[in-house]
Short mmCIF file of C-alpha atoms in Angstrom, two decimals:
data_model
loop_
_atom_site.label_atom_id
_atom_site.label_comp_id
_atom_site.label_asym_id
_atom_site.label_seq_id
_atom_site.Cartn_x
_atom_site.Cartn_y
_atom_site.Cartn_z
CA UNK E 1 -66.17 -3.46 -83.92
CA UNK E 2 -63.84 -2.44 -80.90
CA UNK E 3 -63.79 -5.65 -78.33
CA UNK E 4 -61.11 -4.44 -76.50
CA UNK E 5 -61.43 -4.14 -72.28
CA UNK E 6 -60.76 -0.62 -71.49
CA UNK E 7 -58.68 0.68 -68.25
CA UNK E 8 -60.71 1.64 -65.36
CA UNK E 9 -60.22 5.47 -64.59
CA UNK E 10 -58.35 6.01 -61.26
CA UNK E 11 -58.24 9.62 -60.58
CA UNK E 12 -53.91 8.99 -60.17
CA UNK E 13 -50.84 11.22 -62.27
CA UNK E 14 -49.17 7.55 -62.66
CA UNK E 15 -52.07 6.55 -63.98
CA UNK E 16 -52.10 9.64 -66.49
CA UNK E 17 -48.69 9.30 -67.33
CA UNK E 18 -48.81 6.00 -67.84
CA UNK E 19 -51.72 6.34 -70.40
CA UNK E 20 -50.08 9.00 -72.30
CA UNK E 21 -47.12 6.84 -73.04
CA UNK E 22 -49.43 4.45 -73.96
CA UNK E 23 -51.26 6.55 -76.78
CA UNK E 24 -47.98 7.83 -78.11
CA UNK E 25 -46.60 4.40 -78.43
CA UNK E 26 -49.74 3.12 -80.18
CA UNK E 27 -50.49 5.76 -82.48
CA UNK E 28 -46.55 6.03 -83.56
CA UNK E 29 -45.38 1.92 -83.07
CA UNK E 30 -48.75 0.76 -84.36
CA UNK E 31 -48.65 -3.03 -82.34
CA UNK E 32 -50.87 -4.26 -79.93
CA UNK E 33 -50.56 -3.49 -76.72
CA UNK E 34 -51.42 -5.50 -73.59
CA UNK E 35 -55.06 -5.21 -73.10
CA UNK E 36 -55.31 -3.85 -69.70
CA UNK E 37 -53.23 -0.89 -71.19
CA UNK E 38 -55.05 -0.16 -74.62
CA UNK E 39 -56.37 3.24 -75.31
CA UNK E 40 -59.06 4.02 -78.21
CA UNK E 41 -56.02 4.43 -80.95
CA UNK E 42 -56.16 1.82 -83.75
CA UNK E 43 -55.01 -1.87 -82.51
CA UNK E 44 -52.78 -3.63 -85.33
CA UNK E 45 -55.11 -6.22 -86.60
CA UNK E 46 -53.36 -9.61 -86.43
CA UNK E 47 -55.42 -12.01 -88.74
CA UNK E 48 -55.60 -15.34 -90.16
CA UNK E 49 -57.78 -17.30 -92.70
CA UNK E 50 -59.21 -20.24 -91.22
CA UNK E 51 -60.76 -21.70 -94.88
CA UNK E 52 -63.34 -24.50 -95.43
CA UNK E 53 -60.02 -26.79 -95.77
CA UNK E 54 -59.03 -26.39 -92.12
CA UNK E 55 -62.66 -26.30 -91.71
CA UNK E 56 -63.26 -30.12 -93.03
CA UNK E 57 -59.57 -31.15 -91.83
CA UNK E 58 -60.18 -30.25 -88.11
CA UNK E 59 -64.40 -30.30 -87.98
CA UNK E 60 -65.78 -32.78 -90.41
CA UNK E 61 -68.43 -35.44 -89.00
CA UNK E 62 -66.50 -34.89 -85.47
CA UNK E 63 -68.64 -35.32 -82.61
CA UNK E 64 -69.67 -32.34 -80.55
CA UNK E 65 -67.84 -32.68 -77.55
CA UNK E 66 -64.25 -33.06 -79.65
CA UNK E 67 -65.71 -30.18 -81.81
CA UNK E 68 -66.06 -27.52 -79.09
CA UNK E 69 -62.52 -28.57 -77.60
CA UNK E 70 -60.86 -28.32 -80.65
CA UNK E 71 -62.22 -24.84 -81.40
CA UNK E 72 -60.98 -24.18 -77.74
CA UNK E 73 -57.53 -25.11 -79.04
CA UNK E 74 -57.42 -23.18 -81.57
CA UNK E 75 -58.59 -19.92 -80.24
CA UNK E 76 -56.41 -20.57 -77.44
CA UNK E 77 -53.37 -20.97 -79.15
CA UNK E 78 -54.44 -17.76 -81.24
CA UNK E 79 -54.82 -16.14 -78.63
CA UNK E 80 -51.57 -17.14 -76.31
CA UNK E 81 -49.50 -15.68 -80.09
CA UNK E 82 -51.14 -12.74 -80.08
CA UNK E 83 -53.78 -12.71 -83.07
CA UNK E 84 -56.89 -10.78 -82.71
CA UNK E 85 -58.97 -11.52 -85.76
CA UNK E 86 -60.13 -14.77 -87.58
CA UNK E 87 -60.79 -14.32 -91.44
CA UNK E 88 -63.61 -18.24 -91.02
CA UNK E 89 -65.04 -19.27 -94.20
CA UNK E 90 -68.62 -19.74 -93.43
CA UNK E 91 -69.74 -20.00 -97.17
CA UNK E 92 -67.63 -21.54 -99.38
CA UNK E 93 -69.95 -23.11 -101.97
CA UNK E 94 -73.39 -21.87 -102.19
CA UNK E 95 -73.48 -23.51 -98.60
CA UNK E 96 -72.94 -22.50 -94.86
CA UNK E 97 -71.45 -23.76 -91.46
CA UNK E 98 -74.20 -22.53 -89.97
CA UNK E 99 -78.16 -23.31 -89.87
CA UNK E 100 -79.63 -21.21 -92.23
CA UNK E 101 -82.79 -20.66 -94.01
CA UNK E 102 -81.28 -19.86 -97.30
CA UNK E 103 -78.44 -22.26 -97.50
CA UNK E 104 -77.82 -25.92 -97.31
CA UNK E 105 -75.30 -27.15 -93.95
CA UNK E 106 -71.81 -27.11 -95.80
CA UNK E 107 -70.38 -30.31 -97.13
CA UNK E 108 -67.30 -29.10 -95.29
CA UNK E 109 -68.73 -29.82 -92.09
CA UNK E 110 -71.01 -32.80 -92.25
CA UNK E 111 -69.72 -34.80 -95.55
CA UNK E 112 -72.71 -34.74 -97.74
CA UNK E 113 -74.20 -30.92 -98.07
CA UNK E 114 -77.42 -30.78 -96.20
CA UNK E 115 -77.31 -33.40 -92.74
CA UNK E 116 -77.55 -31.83 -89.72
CA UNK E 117 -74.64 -30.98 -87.84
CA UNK E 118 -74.70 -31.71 -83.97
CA UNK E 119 -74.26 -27.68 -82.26
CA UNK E 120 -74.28 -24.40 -84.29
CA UNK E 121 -70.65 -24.16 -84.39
CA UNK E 122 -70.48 -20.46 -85.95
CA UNK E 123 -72.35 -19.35 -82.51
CA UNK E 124 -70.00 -21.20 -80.28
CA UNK E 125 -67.18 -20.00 -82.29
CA UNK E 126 -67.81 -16.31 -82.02
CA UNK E 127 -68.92 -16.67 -78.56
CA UNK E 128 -65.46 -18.36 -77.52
CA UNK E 129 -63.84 -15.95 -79.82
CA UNK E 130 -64.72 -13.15 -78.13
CA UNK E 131 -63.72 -14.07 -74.80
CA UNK E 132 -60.63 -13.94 -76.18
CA UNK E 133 -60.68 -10.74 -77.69
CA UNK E 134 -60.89 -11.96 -80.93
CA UNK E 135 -62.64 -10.62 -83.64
CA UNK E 136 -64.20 -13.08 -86.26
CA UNK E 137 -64.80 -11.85 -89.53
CA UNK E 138 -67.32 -14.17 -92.10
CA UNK E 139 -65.55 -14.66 -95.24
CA UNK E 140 -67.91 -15.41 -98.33
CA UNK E 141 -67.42 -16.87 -101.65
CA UNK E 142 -70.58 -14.92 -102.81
CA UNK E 143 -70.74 -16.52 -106.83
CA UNK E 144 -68.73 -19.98 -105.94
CA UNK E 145 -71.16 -22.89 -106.11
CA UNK E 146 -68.61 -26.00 -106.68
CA UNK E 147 -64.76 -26.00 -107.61
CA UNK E 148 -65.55 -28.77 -109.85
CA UNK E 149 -68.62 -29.57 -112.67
CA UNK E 150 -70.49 -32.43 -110.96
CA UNK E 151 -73.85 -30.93 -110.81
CA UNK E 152 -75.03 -34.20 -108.75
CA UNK E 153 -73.15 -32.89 -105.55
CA UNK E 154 -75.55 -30.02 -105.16
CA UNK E 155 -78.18 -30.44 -103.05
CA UNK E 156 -82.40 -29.70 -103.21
CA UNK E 157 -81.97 -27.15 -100.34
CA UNK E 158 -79.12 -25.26 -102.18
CA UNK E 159 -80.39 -22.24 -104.08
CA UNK E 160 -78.55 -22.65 -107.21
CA UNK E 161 -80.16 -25.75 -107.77
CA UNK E 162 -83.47 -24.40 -109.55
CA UNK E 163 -81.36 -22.01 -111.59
CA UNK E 164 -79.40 -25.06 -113.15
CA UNK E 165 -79.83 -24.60 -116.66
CA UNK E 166 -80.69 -21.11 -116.41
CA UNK E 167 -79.15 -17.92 -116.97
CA UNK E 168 -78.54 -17.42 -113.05
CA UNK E 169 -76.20 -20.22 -112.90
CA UNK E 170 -73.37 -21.57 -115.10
CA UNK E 171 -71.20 -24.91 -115.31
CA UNK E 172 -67.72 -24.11 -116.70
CA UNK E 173 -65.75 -26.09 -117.99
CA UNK E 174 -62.75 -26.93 -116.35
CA UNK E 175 -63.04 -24.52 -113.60
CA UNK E 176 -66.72 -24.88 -111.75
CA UNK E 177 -70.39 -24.17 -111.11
CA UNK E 178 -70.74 -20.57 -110.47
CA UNK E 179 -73.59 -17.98 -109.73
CA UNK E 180 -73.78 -15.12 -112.58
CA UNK E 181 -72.73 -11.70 -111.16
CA UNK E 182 -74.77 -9.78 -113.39
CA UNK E 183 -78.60 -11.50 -112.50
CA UNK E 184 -80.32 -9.38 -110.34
CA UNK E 185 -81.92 -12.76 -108.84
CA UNK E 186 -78.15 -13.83 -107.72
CA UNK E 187 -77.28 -10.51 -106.21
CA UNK E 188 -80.46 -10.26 -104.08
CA UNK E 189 -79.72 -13.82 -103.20
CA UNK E 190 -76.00 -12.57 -101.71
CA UNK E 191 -77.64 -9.53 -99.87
CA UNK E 192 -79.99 -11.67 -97.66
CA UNK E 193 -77.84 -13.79 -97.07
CA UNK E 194 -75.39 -11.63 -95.31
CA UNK E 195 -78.83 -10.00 -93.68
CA UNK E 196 -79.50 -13.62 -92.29
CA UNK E 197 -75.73 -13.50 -91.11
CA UNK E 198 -75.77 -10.45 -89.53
CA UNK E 199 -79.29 -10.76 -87.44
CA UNK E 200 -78.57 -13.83 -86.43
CA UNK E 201 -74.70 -14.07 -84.92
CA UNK E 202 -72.56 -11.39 -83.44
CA UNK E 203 -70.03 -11.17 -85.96
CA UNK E 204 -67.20 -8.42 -86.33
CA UNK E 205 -67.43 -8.10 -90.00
CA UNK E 206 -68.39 -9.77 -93.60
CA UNK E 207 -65.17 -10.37 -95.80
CA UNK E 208 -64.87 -11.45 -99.61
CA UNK E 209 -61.86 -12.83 -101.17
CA UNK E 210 -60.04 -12.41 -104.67
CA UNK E 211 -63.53 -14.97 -106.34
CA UNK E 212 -65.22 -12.46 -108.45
CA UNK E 213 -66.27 -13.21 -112.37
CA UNK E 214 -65.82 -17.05 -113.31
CA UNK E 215 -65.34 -15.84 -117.05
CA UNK E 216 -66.09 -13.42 -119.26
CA UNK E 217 -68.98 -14.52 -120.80
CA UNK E 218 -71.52 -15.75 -117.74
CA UNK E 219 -73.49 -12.34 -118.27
CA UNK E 220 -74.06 -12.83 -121.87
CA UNK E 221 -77.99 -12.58 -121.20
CA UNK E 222 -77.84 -9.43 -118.75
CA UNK E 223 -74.85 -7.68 -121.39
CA UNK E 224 -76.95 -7.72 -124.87
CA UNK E 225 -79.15 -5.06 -122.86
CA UNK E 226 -76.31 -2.67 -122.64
CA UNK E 227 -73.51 -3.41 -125.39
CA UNK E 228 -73.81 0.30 -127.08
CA UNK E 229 -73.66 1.95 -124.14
CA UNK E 230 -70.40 0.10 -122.28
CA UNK E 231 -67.70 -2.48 -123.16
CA UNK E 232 -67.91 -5.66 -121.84
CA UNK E 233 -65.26 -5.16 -119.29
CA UNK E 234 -67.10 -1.45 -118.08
CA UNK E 235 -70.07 -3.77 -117.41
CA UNK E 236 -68.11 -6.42 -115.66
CA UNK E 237 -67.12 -3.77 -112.82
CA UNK E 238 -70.49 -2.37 -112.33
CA UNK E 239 -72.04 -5.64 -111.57
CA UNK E 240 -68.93 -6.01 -109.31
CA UNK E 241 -69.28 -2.44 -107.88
CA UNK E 242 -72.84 -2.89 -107.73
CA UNK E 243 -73.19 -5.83 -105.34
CA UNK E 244 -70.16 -4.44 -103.48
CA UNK E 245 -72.29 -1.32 -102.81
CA UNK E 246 -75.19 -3.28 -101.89
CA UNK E 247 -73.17 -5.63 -99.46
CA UNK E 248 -71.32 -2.61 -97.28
CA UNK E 249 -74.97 -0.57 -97.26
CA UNK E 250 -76.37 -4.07 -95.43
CA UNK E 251 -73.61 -4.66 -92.77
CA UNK E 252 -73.25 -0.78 -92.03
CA UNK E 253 -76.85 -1.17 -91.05
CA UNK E 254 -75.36 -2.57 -87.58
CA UNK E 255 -73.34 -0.47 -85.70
CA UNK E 256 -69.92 -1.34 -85.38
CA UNK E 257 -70.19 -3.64 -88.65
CA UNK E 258 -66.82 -3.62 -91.06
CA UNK E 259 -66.89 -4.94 -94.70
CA UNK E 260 -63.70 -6.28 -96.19
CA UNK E 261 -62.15 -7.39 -99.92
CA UNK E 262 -59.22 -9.19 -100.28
CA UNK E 263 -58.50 -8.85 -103.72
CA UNK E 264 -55.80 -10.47 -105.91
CA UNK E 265 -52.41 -8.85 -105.25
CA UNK E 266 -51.42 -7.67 -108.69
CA UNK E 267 -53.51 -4.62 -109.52
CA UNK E 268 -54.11 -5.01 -113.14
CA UNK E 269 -55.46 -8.86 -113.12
CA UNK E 270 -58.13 -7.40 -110.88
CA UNK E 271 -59.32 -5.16 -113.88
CA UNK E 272 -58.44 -7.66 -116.71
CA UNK E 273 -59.11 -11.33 -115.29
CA UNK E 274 -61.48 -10.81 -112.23
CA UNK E 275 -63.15 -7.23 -112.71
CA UNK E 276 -62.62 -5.65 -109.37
CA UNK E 277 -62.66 -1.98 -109.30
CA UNK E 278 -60.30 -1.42 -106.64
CA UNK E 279 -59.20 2.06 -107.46
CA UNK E 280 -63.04 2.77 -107.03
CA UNK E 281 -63.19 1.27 -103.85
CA UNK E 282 -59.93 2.93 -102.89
CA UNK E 283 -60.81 6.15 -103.69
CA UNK E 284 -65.13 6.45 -103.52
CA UNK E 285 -66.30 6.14 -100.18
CA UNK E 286 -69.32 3.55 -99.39
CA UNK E 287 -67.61 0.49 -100.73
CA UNK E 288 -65.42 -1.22 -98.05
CA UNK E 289 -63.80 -0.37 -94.64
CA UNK E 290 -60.47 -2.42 -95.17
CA UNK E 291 -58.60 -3.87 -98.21
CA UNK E 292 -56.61 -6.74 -98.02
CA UNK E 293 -54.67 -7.45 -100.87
CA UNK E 294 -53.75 -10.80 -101.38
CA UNK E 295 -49.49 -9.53 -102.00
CA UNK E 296 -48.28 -13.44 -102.07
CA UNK E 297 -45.03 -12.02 -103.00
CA UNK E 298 -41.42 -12.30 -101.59
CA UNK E 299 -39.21 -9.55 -101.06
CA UNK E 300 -36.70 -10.72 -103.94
CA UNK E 301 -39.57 -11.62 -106.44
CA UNK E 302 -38.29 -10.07 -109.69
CA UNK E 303 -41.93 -10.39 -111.36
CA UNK E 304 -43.93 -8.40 -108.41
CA UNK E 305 -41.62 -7.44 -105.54
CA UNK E 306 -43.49 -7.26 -102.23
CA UNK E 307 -42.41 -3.48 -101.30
CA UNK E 308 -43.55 -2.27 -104.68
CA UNK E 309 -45.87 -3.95 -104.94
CA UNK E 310 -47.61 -2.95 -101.09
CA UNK E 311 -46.49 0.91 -101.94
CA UNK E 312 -48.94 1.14 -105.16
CA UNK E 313 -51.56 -0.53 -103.14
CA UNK E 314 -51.25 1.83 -100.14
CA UNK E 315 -50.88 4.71 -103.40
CA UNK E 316 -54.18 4.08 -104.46
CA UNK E 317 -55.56 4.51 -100.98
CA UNK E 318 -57.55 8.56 -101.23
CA UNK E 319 -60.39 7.54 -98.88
CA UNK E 320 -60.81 6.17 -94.68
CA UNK E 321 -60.10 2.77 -95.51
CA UNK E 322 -57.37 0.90 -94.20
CA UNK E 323 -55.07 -1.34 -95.52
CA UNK E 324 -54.20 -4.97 -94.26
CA UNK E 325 -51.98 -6.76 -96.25
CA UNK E 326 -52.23 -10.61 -96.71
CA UNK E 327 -49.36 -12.49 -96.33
CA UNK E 328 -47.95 -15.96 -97.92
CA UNK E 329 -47.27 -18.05 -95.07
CA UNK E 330 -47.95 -20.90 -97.09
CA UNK E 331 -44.88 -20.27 -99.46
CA UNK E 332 -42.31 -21.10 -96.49
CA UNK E 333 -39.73 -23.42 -97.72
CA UNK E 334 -41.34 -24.05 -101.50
CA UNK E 335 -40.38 -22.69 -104.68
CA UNK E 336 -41.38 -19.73 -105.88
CA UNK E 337 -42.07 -20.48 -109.65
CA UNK E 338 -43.62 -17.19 -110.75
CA UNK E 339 -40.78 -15.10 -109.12
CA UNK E 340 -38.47 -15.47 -111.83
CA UNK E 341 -34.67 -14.22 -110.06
CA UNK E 342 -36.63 -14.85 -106.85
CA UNK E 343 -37.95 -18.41 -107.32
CA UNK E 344 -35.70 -19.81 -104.21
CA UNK E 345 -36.05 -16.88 -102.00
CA UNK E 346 -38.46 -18.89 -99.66
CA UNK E 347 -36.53 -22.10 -99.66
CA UNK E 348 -33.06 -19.54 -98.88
CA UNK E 349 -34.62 -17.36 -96.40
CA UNK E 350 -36.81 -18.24 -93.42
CA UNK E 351 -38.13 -14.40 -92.21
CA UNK E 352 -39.80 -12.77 -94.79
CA UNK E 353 -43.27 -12.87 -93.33
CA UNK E 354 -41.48 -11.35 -90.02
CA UNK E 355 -39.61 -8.15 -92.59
CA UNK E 356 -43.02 -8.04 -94.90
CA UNK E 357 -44.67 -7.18 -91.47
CA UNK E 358 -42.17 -4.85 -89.97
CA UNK E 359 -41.98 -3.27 -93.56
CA UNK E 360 -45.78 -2.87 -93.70
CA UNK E 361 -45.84 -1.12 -90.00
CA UNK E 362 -44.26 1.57 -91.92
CA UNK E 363 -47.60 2.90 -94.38
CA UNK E 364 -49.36 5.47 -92.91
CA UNK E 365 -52.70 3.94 -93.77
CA UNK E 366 -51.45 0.67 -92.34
CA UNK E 367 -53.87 -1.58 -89.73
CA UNK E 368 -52.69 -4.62 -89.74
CA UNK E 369 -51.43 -7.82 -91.35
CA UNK E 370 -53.40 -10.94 -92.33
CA UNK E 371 -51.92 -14.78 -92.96
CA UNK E 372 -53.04 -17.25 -95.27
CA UNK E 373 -53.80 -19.70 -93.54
CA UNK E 374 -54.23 -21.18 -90.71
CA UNK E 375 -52.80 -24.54 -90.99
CA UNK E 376 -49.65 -23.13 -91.34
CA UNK E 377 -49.18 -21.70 -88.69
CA UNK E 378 -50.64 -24.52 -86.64
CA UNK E 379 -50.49 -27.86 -87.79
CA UNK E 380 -47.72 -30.04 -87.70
CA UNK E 381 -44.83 -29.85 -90.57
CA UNK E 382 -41.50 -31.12 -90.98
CA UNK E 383 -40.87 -28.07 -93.17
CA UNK E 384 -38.14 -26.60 -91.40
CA UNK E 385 -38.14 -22.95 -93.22
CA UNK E 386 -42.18 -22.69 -92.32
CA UNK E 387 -41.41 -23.78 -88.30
CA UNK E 388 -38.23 -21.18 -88.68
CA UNK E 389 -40.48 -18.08 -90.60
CA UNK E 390 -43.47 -19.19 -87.75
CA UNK E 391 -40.55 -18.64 -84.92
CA UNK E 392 -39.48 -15.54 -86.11
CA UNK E 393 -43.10 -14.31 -86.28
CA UNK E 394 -44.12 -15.47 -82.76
CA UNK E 395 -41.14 -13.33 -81.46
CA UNK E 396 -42.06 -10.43 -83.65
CA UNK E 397 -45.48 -10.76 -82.39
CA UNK E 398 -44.30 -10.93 -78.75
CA UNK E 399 -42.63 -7.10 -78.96
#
């Protein structure tokens, strides 16, 4: 959805002149421009994940008033550095920070899932959002019920709790209470309520993260049905691809709608641990309108380099979609233990986000960067590497 002002037309050869610098330098530079100056070429989408933690750190149980000023400060302060898109986590856990029909009021928000929350903050949200000129994007956690195995937190209101016991809904040990991709029951459950989302708030686009099969055995039920005609890991993806499909048909049913993934960073874990087909969604069109891999990765990691690693992704690209990269803010000034050679690169160094950026401006399919997450770029640290890499950043972002 395009929320940018656009120029008044004066009938002037400044004005003319002026405007065709302006188109060469967005369509070649790729940054944002000033918004009295933009033209209809792509914006660089500057993006952050504001997740249920910021969401309970900043919102919980406050009282309205405080509420509505804080979410003033924060869009202001996005706003003043130059980002243009929020990436907020309205369901998180079979819940939602907003009232709905179909899910429970998030724990997140008011402490124990189900109370009543004072104002609909989602509403107020996008509405001061978009005075800003920023977009806000609803990120879903479509199977997540809990991160944990205490079935006693879930609510009567929540929908998974009538399928508790069932083959809709699983407890896993260790890990959590998810939905099972592969019940038709569950996906129809996803679909309305992203139709509830999008006829009820003015929202810029529906986003999923890297959450996609709990385990490999959740669909046991649904699988016996088809074992002689796929592998287990061919019926995986089209459970995946098949909600996928589903979700972009309902938000491209409102014009101006986007649908986003931002799957794990490295390529083959999304085909052997989570069963996303990405080179499908790369390459098919009517799957998603941006991808937005999750590549965590420094420049000197020795295990998945970050150029590498962003020119297979931008490789696989053979359709309209665009690719926005997700960066790892929140590795400023801490090890790096996965990175083998690399593991002190973000304790040594303190621009990488600022080079990941400038190397990303570079793909031709390139529209934007995102950063995970909000807090840190915002709250207060005595990291010194994350208030050096944020620096660095804010001046990049000021060019």
């Amino acid at each position: 959805m395009n929320l940018r002002k656009k120029p008044s037309i004066l009938g002037t050869g400044i004005l003319v002149a002026v405007f065709t610098l302006t188109a060469f330098f967005s369509v070649f530079c790729k940054v944002q421009l000033p918004r009295e100056e933009e033209t209809d070429d792509v914006v660089e989408k500057r993006a952050v994940f504001f997740s249920y933690l910021e969401i309970e750190k900043y919102f919980q149980n406050v009282e309205e008033q405080a509420a509505k000023r804080r979410i003033l400060d924060i869009l202001d302060f996005l706003q003043e550095k130059g980002f243009n898109m929020v990436l907020l986590q309205v369901r998180s856990f079979s819940d939602a920070i907003y009232p709905s029909k179909i899910y429970p009021m998030s724990k997140t928000l008011v402490g124990t899932e189900g109370k009543d929350y004072p104002f609909d903050f989602l509403d107020y949200f996008i509405q001061e959002a978009h005075q800003r000129g920023i977009e806000v994007h609803a990120w879903i956690n479509p199977y997540r019920v809990r991160n944990h195995t205490d079935v006693s937190s879930i609510s009567f209101s929540n929908p998974a709790f009538p399928w508790l016991g069932t083959e809709h809904v699983q407890v896993i040990e260790n890990q959590g209470i998810y939905y099972n991709p592969a019940s038709s029951k569950v996906q129809d459950l996803i679909v309305q309520g992203i139709e509830e989302l999008i006829d009820n708030y003015d929202i810029d686009g529906v986003h999923f993260d890297d959450y996609f099969y709990p385990n490999s055995t959740i669909d046991d039920a649904q699988y016996q049905e088809y074992q002689m005609t796929m592998s287990r890991e061919e019926f995986h993806l089209a459970q995946v691809n098949q909600l996928i499909r589903r979700v972009y048909e309902t938000v491209k049913k409102k014009d101006g709608l986007v649908f986003g993934v931002s799957p794990e960073g490295n390529i083959d874990n999304n085909y052997q641990r989570n069963f996303a087909d990405v080179r499908t969604w790369l390459k098919e069109p009517g799957y998603v309108d941006y991808i937005m891999p999750q590549l965590y990765y420094g420049l000197e990691n020795q295990v998945k380099p970050f150029e590498k690693t962003l020119e297979e992704w931008h490789s696989l690209i053979q359709n309209n979609v665009i690719l926005i990269p997700a960066l790892a803010l929140y590795k400023s000034g801490l090890p790096d233990q996965y990175a083998k050679s690399g593991e002190k690169e973000w304790q040594e160094h303190s621009n990488i986000i600022k080079n990941e950026i400038e190397l990303s401006r570079k793909m031709p399919k390139y529209g934007g960067f995102s950063l995970f997450r909000f807090d840190y770029l915002y709250g207060d640290t005595t990291n010194s590497n994350l208030l050096a890499e944020r620096a660095a950043l804010f001046e990049l972002l000021k060019k």
